[in-house]
Short mmCIF file of C-alpha atoms in Angstrom, two decimals:
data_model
loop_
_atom_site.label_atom_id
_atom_site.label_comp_id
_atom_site.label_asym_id
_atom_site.label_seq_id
_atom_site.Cartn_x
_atom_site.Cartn_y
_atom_site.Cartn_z
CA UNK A 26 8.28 14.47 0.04
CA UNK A 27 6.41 11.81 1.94
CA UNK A 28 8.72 8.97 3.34
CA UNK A 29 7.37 4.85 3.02
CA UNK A 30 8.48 2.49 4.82
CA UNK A 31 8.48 -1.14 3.94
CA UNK A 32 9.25 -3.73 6.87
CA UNK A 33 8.72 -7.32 7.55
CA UNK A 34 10.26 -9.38 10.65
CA UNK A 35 13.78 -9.21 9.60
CA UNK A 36 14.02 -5.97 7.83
CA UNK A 37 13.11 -2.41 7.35
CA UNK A 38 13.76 -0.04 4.11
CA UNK A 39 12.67 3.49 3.89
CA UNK A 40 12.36 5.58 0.55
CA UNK A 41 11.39 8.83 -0.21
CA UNK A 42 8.31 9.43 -2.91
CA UNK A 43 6.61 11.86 -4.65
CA UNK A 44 3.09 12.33 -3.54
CA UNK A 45 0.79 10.52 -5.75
CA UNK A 46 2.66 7.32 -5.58
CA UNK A 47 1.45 4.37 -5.61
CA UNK A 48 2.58 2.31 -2.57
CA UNK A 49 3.28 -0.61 -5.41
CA UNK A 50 5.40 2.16 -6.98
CA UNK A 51 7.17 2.65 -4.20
CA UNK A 52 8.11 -1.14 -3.21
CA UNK A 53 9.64 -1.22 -6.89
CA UNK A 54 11.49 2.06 -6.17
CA UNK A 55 12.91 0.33 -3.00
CA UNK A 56 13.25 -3.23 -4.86
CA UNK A 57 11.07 -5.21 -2.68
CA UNK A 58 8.87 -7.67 -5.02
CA UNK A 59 4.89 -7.22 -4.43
CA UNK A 60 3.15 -10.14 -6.61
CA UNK A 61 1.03 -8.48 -8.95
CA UNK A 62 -0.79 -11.28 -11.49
CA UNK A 63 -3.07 -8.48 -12.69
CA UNK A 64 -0.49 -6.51 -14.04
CA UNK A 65 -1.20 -3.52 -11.11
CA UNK A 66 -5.04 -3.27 -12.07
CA UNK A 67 -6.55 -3.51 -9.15
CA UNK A 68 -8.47 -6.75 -10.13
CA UNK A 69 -6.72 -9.16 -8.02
CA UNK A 70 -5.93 -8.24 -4.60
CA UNK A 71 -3.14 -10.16 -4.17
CA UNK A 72 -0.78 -7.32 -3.77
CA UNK A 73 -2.10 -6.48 0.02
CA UNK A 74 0.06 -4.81 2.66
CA UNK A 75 -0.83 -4.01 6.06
CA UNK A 76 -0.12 -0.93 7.30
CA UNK A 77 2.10 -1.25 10.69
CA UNK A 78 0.54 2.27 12.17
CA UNK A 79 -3.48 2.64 11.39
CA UNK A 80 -3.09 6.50 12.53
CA UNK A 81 -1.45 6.64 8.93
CA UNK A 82 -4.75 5.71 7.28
CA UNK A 83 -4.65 9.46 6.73
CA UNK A 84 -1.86 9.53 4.90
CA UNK A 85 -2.97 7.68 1.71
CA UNK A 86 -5.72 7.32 -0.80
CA UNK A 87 -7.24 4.41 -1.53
CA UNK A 88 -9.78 3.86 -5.02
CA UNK A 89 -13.30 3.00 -4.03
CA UNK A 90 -13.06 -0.15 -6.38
CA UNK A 91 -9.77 -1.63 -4.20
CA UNK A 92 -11.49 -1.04 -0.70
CA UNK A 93 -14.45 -3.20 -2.36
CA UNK A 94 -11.60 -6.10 -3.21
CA UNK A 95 -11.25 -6.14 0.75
CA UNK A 96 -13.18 -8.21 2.75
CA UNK A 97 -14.64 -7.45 5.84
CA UNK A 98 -13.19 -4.67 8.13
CA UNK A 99 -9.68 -5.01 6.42
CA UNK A 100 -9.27 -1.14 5.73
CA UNK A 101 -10.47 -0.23 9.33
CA UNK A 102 -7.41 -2.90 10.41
CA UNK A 103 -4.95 -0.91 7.90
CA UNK A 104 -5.26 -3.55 5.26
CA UNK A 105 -4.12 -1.35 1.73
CA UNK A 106 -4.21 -2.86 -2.14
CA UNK A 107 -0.56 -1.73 -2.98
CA UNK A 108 -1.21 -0.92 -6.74
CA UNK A 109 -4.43 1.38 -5.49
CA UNK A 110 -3.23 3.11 -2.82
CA UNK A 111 -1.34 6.28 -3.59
CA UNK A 112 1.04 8.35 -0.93
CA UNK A 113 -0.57 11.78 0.11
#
């Protein structure tokens, strides 16, 4: 099973998922709070993470519709919509 791993500046927690999951999924497995004011939809884009390795770009699947809600070159910069992006 693939292995996420959530980190900001003072932290780092790492949980084990079932491929398929969403990385928003995945945050509530590990109980770190992603703001979601669409509910997980996709509609918002407020639930953004950056990814801290872009080689891993590989390793999910994002929905056509959430790489539209990012501007610019976000994706190329590892830029993911947490409620869109599943684990592979």
């Amino acid at each position: 099973m693939p292995i996420v791993t959530f980190s900001n500046q003072t932290k780092s927690i790492s949980i084990e998922v079932e491929t398929n999951t969403s990385l928003l999924a995945a945050a509530g497995y590990a109980n770190i709070p992603i703001e979601t004011p669409c509910g997980g939809m996709g509609l918002c884009g407020k639930c953004k993470l950056r990814l801290n390795d872009k080689s891993q770009l590989s390793h999910v699947e994002i929905s056509e519709k959430a790489k539209a809600r990012l501007p610019g070159q976000e994706w190329e910069e590892g830029v993911l919509i947490a409620c869109r992006t599943k684990v592979m």
